[in-house]
mmCIF file of C-alpha atoms in Angstrom:
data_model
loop_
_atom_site.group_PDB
_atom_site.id
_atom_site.type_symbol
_atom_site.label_atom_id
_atom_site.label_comp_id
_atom_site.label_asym_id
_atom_site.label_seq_id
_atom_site.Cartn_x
_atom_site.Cartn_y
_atom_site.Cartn_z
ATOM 1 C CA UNK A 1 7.280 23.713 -0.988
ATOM 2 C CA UNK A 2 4.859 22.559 1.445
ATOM 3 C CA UNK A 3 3.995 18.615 1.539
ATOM 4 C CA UNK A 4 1.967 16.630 3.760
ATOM 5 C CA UNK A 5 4.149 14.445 5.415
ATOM 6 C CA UNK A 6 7.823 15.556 6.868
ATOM 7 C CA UNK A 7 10.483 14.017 4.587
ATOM 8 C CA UNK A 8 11.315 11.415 6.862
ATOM 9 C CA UNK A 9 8.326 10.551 6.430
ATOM 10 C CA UNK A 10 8.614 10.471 2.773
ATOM 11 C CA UNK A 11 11.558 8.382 2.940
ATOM 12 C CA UNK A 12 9.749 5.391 4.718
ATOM 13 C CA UNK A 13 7.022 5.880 2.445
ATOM 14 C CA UNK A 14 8.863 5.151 -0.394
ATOM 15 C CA UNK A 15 9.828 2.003 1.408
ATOM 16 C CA UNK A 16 6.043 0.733 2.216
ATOM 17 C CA UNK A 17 5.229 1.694 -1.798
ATOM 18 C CA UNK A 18 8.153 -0.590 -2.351
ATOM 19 C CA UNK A 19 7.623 -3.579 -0.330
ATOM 20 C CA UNK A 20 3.513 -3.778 -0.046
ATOM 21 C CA UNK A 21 3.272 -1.800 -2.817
ATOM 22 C CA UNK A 22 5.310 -3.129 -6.024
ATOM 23 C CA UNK A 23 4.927 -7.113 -4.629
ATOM 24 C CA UNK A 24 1.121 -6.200 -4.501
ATOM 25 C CA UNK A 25 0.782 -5.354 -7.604
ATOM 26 C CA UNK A 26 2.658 -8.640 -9.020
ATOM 27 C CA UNK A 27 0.723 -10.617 -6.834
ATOM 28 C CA UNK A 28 -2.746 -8.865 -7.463
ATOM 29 C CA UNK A 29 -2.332 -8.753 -11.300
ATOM 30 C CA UNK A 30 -0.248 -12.070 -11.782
ATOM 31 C CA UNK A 31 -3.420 -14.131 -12.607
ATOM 32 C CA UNK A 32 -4.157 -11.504 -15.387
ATOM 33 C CA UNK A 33 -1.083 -11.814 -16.953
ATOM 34 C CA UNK A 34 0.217 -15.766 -16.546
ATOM 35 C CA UNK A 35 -3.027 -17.283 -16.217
ATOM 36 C CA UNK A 36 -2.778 -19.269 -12.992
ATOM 37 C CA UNK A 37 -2.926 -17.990 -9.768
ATOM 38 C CA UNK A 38 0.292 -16.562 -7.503
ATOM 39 C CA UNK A 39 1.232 -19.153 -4.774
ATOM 40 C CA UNK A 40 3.798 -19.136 -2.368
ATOM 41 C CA UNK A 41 5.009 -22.869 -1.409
ATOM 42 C CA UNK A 42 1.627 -23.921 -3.138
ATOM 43 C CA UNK A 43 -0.859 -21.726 -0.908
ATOM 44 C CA UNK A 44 -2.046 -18.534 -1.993
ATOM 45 C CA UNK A 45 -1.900 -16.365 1.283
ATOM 46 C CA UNK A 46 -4.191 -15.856 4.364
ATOM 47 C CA UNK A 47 -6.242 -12.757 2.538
ATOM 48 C CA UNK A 48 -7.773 -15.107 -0.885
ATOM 49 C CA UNK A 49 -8.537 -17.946 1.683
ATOM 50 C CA UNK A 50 -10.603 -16.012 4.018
ATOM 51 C CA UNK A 51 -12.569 -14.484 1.004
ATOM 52 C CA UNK A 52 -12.585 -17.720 -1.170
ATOM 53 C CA UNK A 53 -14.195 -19.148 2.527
ATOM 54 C CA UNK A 54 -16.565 -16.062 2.953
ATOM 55 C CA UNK A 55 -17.952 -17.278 -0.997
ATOM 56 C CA UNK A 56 -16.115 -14.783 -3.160
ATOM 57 C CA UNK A 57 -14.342 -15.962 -6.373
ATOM 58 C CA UNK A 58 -10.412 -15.955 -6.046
ATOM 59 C CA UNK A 59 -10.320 -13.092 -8.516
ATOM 60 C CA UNK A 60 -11.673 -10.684 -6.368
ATOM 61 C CA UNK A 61 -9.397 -10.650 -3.244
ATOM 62 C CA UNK A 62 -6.380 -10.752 -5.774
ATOM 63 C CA UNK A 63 -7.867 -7.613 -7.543
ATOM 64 C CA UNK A 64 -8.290 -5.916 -4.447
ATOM 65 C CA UNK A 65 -4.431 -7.041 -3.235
ATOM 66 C CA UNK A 66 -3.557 -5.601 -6.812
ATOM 67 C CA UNK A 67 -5.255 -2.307 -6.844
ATOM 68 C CA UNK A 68 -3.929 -1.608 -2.442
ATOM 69 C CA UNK A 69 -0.362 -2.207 -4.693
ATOM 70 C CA UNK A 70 -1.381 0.535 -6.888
ATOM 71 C CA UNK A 71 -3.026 2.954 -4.454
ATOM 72 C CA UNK A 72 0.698 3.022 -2.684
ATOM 73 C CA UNK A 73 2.411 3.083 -5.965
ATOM 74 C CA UNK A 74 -0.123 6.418 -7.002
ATOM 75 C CA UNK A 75 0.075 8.148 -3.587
ATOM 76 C CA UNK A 76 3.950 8.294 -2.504
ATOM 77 C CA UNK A 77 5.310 9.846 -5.440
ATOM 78 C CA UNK A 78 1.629 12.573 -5.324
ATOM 79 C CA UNK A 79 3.253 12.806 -1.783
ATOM 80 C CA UNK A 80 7.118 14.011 -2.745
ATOM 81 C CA UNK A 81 5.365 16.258 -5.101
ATOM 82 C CA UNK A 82 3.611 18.021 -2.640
ATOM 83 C CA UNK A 83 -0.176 16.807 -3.460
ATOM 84 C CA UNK A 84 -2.630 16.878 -0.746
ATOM 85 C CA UNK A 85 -4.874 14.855 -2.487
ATOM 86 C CA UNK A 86 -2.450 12.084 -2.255
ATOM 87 C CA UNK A 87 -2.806 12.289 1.520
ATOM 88 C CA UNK A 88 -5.979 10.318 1.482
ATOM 89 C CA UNK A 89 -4.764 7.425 -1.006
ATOM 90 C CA UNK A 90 -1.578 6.560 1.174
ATOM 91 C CA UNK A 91 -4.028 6.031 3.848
ATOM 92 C CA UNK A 92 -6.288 3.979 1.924
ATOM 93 C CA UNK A 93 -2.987 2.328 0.886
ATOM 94 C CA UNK A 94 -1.982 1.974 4.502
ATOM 95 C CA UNK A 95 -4.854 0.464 5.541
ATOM 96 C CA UNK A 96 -5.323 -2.046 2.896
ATOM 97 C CA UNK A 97 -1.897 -3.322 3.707
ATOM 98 C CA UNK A 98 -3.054 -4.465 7.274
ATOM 99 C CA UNK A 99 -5.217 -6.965 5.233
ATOM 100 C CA UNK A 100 -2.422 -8.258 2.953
ATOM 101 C CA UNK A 101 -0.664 -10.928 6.012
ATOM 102 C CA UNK A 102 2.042 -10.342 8.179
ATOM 103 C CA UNK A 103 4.946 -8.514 6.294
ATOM 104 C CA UNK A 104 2.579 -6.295 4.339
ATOM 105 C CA UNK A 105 0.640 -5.554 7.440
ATOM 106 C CA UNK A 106 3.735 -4.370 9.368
ATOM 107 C CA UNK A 107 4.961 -2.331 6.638
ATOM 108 C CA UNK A 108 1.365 -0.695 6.584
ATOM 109 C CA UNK A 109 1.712 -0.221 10.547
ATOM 110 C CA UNK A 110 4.379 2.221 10.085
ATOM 111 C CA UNK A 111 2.867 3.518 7.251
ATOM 112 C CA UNK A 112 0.337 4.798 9.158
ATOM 113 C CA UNK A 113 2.357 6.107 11.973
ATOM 114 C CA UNK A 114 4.319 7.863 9.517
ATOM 115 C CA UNK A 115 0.927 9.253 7.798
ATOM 116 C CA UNK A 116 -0.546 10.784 10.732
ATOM 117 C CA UNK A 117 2.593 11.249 13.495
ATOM 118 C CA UNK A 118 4.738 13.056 11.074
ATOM 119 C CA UNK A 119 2.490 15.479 9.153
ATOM 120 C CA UNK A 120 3.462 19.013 8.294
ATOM 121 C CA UNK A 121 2.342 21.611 10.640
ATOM 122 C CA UNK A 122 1.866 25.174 9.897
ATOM 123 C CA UNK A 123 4.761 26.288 12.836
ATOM 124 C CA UNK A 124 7.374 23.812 10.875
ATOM 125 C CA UNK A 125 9.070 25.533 7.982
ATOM 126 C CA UNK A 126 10.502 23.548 5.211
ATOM 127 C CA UNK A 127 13.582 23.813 4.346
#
């Protein structure tokens, strides 16, 4: 089966959906479900103060972290399966992490390194 990305590539993958991914989702959706917002040591992160700054209710930048958390959690497992449509998604996914503060946005790093330095060529076999 041809995919996208080598399987190494995969592997790390599954790592960023896990990280930025899964916490993203918890944090984005976490004022949907308990009714308060997420805070860390009483301050909601870097990403909801610049947008609560630039005017934007609170709700929005914790949608958007919640739906980047979903976009990796949709494209990685598209990716094992093969899907080139996922391609585009993990690096929407990617991307979106670089917004999310420091851990996310290292995690996102080397997603994109592994997105676009380790794709599949048409001279490399798969097993």
């Amino acid at each position: 089966m041809k995919r996208p990305v080598r399987p190494v590539a995969l592997l790390i993958l599954t790592a960023c959906a896990l990280y930025p991914g899964l916490s993203s989702v918890f944090q984005g959706f976490y004022s949907w479900v308990a009714g308060e917002w997420f805070t860390l040591v009483g301050q909601q992160g870097l990403f909801v103060d610049v947008a609560v700054k630039l005017g934007l209710p609170a709700v929005v930048p914790n949608t958007l972290k919640g739906l980047i958390g979903l976009a990796w959690l949709a494209a990685v497992p598209g990716l094992w399966a093969g899907d080139v449509r996922a391609y585009p998604l993990a690096l929407l996914a990617a991307a979106g992490s670089l917004l999310l503060g420091p851990g996310p946005a290292v995690m996102g790093a080397i997603g994109l390194v592994c997105l676009i330095a380790f794709r599949e060529t048409e001279d490399v076999q798969p097993a």
